[in-house]
């Protein structure tokens, strides 16, 4: 269910609902009249028809191909646009099944099944680049790296381009009245799908000299140690751990994890370890790595995205210093999520204002069964289009309105109708 299957369908249905509403914003017909000095009024009958923008290309990711893919797919279809689905070469099957079923349903409904096509690529092919810049392609949906997302925004100029890219998701810790709940919640957020979610926290900002909790004060060093212990407790059962972690999706994530262990060395507060998957012996499973950094001396490290199970506890001068860092890094590098832990209403209000100005969604004092990684259709937006991590939000009116135009026709009303008016 997590970010696939029914959750993906939730997001698809949400896009359909938004698109349906926006297409119904204007009436299908209207009668317009203008009084004249002599004779009867001028009367016109007018018709307004939503018309699709053109061919859409969905460039999918390899981690959540359906959850990230269904919003664009269904938003394009319901606004009258055929869709070419270009799956990631490491995650073809989920979208291949989707396309097969879509074509069957289209045929049953009397449509040409080629309204939806699959464009799988062989290794070395640059199918996405060719499709996205084709003059007949008018819509592009993309989830993936900042590098290619930025390229699409710059070069696919003939299309409406919707991108979700990378970012530095940040947690600010000021104080808490449920330290155990904070640790459980944050540990699960770091472990879920081995940190391979675009919403996983990376930078955890903590006053280096300490913060207050219901279990007494904790320094940044102590917090990093406690977070590591919470991860060990969460992932102590191999079966449960495998279900939470999943597997490392590709060599790039594994190499990044190994690089972090090497580069950070003695600053690693909780090293990653290898686990055996009880059902899939060939799966590559790793627990999260947590390193202890400092805001002043390690900016080069924490200002880059380390996609995967790598997170940093970053010591700051104070909570205000942490708020400034949150604002600066999100505005400069982007983020899809931010989180704050505090018992101080003034700090909470400052965090809200910081998030609003930085353009990032904020979660406050999550200690229960809701996690910063997750968003619910019809209730939570995903992305804001207000910082560099994404230029679109799932799902808001802007996500659907650029996929169609309202085209008008008008004519004089029949004379008898004019007389009656």
PDB file of C-alpha atoms in Angstrom, residues 108-210:
ATOM      1  CA  UNK A 108     -13.804  -1.646 -24.479  1.00  0.00           C
ATOM      2  CA  UNK A 109     -15.031   1.946 -24.295  1.00  0.00           C
ATOM      3  CA  UNK A 110     -14.756   2.412 -28.059  1.00  0.00           C
ATOM      4  CA  UNK A 111     -11.556   4.443 -28.145  1.00  0.00           C
ATOM      5  CA  UNK A 112      -8.393   3.771 -30.105  1.00  0.00           C
ATOM      6  CA  UNK A 113      -6.134   1.887 -27.656  1.00  0.00           C
ATOM      7  CA  UNK A 114      -3.158   3.869 -28.978  1.00  0.00           C
ATOM      8  CA  UNK A 115      -4.361   6.745 -26.823  1.00  0.00           C
ATOM      9  CA  UNK A 116      -1.911   5.168 -24.342  1.00  0.00           C
ATOM     10  CA  UNK A 117       1.440   3.760 -25.492  1.00  0.00           C
ATOM     11  CA  UNK A 118       4.472   2.270 -23.777  1.00  0.00           C
ATOM     12  CA  UNK A 119       7.937   3.447 -24.841  1.00  0.00           C
ATOM     13  CA  UNK A 120      10.415   1.196 -23.033  1.00  0.00           C
ATOM     14  CA  UNK A 121      14.075   1.780 -23.833  1.00  0.00           C
ATOM     15  CA  UNK A 122      17.122  -0.380 -24.182  1.00  0.00           C
ATOM     16  CA  UNK A 123      20.310   0.421 -22.217  1.00  0.00           C
ATOM     17  CA  UNK A 124      22.125   3.301 -23.864  1.00  0.00           C
ATOM     18  CA  UNK A 125      19.073   4.686 -25.650  1.00  0.00           C
ATOM     19  CA  UNK A 126      17.978   8.250 -24.892  1.00  0.00           C
ATOM     20  CA  UNK A 127      14.288   7.794 -25.469  1.00  0.00           C
ATOM     21  CA  UNK A 128      13.241  10.364 -22.859  1.00  0.00           C
ATOM     22  CA  UNK A 129      15.354  13.123 -24.415  1.00  0.00           C
ATOM     23  CA  UNK A 130      14.042  12.450 -27.905  1.00  0.00           C
ATOM     24  CA  UNK A 131      10.407  12.260 -26.837  1.00  0.00           C
ATOM     25  CA  UNK A 132      10.460  15.269 -24.522  1.00  0.00           C
ATOM     26  CA  UNK A 133      11.792  17.598 -27.215  1.00  0.00           C
ATOM     27  CA  UNK A 134       9.694  16.272 -30.103  1.00  0.00           C
ATOM     28  CA  UNK A 135       7.647  19.129 -31.611  1.00  0.00           C
ATOM     29  CA  UNK A 136       4.413  17.122 -31.325  1.00  0.00           C
ATOM     30  CA  UNK A 137       4.864  16.561 -27.583  1.00  0.00           C
ATOM     31  CA  UNK A 138       3.027  19.277 -25.637  1.00  0.00           C
ATOM     32  CA  UNK A 139       3.111  17.940 -22.055  1.00  0.00           C
ATOM     33  CA  UNK A 140       5.959  16.345 -20.076  1.00  0.00           C
ATOM     34  CA  UNK A 141       5.726  14.824 -16.588  1.00  0.00           C
ATOM     35  CA  UNK A 142       9.022  13.873 -14.962  1.00  0.00           C
ATOM     36  CA  UNK A 143      10.205  12.496 -11.625  1.00  0.00           C
ATOM     37  CA  UNK A 144      13.918  11.993 -11.056  1.00  0.00           C
ATOM     38  CA  UNK A 145      17.245  13.777 -10.803  1.00  0.00           C
ATOM     39  CA  UNK A 146      17.641  17.535 -10.605  1.00  0.00           C
ATOM     40  CA  UNK A 147      20.115  17.431 -13.477  1.00  0.00           C
ATOM     41  CA  UNK A 148      17.676  15.952 -15.990  1.00  0.00           C
ATOM     42  CA  UNK A 149      14.711  17.834 -14.554  1.00  0.00           C
ATOM     43  CA  UNK A 150      16.533  21.131 -15.045  1.00  0.00           C
ATOM     44  CA  UNK A 151      17.465  20.047 -18.572  1.00  0.00           C
ATOM     45  CA  UNK A 152      13.836  19.325 -19.403  1.00  0.00           C
ATOM     46  CA  UNK A 153      12.673  22.665 -18.048  1.00  0.00           C
ATOM     47  CA  UNK A 154      15.259  24.423 -20.203  1.00  0.00           C
ATOM     48  CA  UNK A 155      15.035  22.406 -23.415  1.00  0.00           C
ATOM     49  CA  UNK A 156      11.479  21.037 -23.734  1.00  0.00           C
ATOM     50  CA  UNK A 157      10.285  24.537 -24.537  1.00  0.00           C
ATOM     51  CA  UNK A 158       7.379  23.428 -26.724  1.00  0.00           C
ATOM     52  CA  UNK A 159       5.745  21.589 -23.811  1.00  0.00           C
ATOM     53  CA  UNK A 160       4.212  22.251 -20.424  1.00  0.00           C
ATOM     54  CA  UNK A 161       6.813  20.571 -18.190  1.00  0.00           C
ATOM     55  CA  UNK A 162       6.000  19.278 -14.704  1.00  0.00           C
ATOM     56  CA  UNK A 163       9.031  18.131 -12.698  1.00  0.00           C
ATOM     57  CA  UNK A 164       9.712  16.629  -9.301  1.00  0.00           C
ATOM     58  CA  UNK A 165      13.425  16.618  -8.570  1.00  0.00           C
ATOM     59  CA  UNK A 166      15.839  16.372  -5.657  1.00  0.00           C
ATOM     60  CA  UNK A 167      16.092  18.362  -2.461  1.00  0.00           C
ATOM     61  CA  UNK A 168      17.464  18.636   1.064  1.00  0.00           C
ATOM     62  CA  UNK A 169      14.600  17.558   3.307  1.00  0.00           C
ATOM     63  CA  UNK A 170      15.199  19.034   6.740  1.00  0.00           C
ATOM     64  CA  UNK A 171      14.164  18.421  10.362  1.00  0.00           C
ATOM     65  CA  UNK A 172      14.579  21.116  13.019  1.00  0.00           C
ATOM     66  CA  UNK A 173      14.741  19.885  16.622  1.00  0.00           C
ATOM     67  CA  UNK A 174      14.208  22.547  19.295  1.00  0.00           C
ATOM     68  CA  UNK A 175      12.506  20.676  22.165  1.00  0.00           C
ATOM     69  CA  UNK A 176      10.036  17.859  22.759  1.00  0.00           C
ATOM     70  CA  UNK A 177       7.726  16.482  25.414  1.00  0.00           C
ATOM     71  CA  UNK A 178       7.816  13.003  23.843  1.00  0.00           C
ATOM     72  CA  UNK A 179      11.439  12.144  23.202  1.00  0.00           C
ATOM     73  CA  UNK A 180      10.791   8.429  22.745  1.00  0.00           C
ATOM     74  CA  UNK A 181       8.027   9.172  20.226  1.00  0.00           C
ATOM     75  CA  UNK A 182      10.260  11.586  18.335  1.00  0.00           C
ATOM     76  CA  UNK A 183      13.010   8.962  18.051  1.00  0.00           C
ATOM     77  CA  UNK A 184      10.607   6.217  16.956  1.00  0.00           C
ATOM     78  CA  UNK A 185       8.982   8.420  14.350  1.00  0.00           C
ATOM     79  CA  UNK A 186      12.217   9.786  12.950  1.00  0.00           C
ATOM     80  CA  UNK A 187      13.914   6.368  12.907  1.00  0.00           C
ATOM     81  CA  UNK A 188      11.041   4.925  10.885  1.00  0.00           C
ATOM     82  CA  UNK A 189      11.145   7.891   8.499  1.00  0.00           C
ATOM     83  CA  UNK A 190      14.858   7.291   7.863  1.00  0.00           C
ATOM     84  CA  UNK A 191      14.459   3.523   7.460  1.00  0.00           C
ATOM     85  CA  UNK A 192      11.340   3.443   5.273  1.00  0.00           C
ATOM     86  CA  UNK A 193      12.367   2.084   1.862  1.00  0.00           C
ATOM     87  CA  UNK A 194      16.012   2.535   2.876  1.00  0.00           C
ATOM     88  CA  UNK A 195      15.704   6.305   2.644  1.00  0.00           C
ATOM     89  CA  UNK A 196      15.032   6.044  -1.097  1.00  0.00           C
ATOM     90  CA  UNK A 197      12.051   8.366  -0.988  1.00  0.00           C
ATOM     91  CA  UNK A 198      12.076  11.914  -2.299  1.00  0.00           C
ATOM     92  CA  UNK A 199      10.529  12.930   1.031  1.00  0.00           C
ATOM     93  CA  UNK A 200      13.028  11.220   3.387  1.00  0.00           C
ATOM     94  CA  UNK A 201      14.750  13.592   5.865  1.00  0.00           C
ATOM     95  CA  UNK A 202      18.440  14.123   5.272  1.00  0.00           C
ATOM     96  CA  UNK A 203      19.487  17.115   7.388  1.00  0.00           C
ATOM     97  CA  UNK A 204      18.497  17.046  11.072  1.00  0.00           C
ATOM     98  CA  UNK A 205      19.318  20.389  12.701  1.00  0.00           C
ATOM     99  CA  UNK A 206      19.967  20.214  16.463  1.00  0.00           C
ATOM    100  CA  UNK A 207      21.454  22.845  18.834  1.00  0.00           C
ATOM    101  CA  UNK A 208      24.915  21.406  19.462  1.00  0.00           C
ATOM    102  CA  UNK A 209      24.857  22.320  23.154  1.00  0.00           C
ATOM    103  CA  UNK A 210      21.534  20.579  23.686  1.00  0.00           C
TER     104      UNK A 210
END
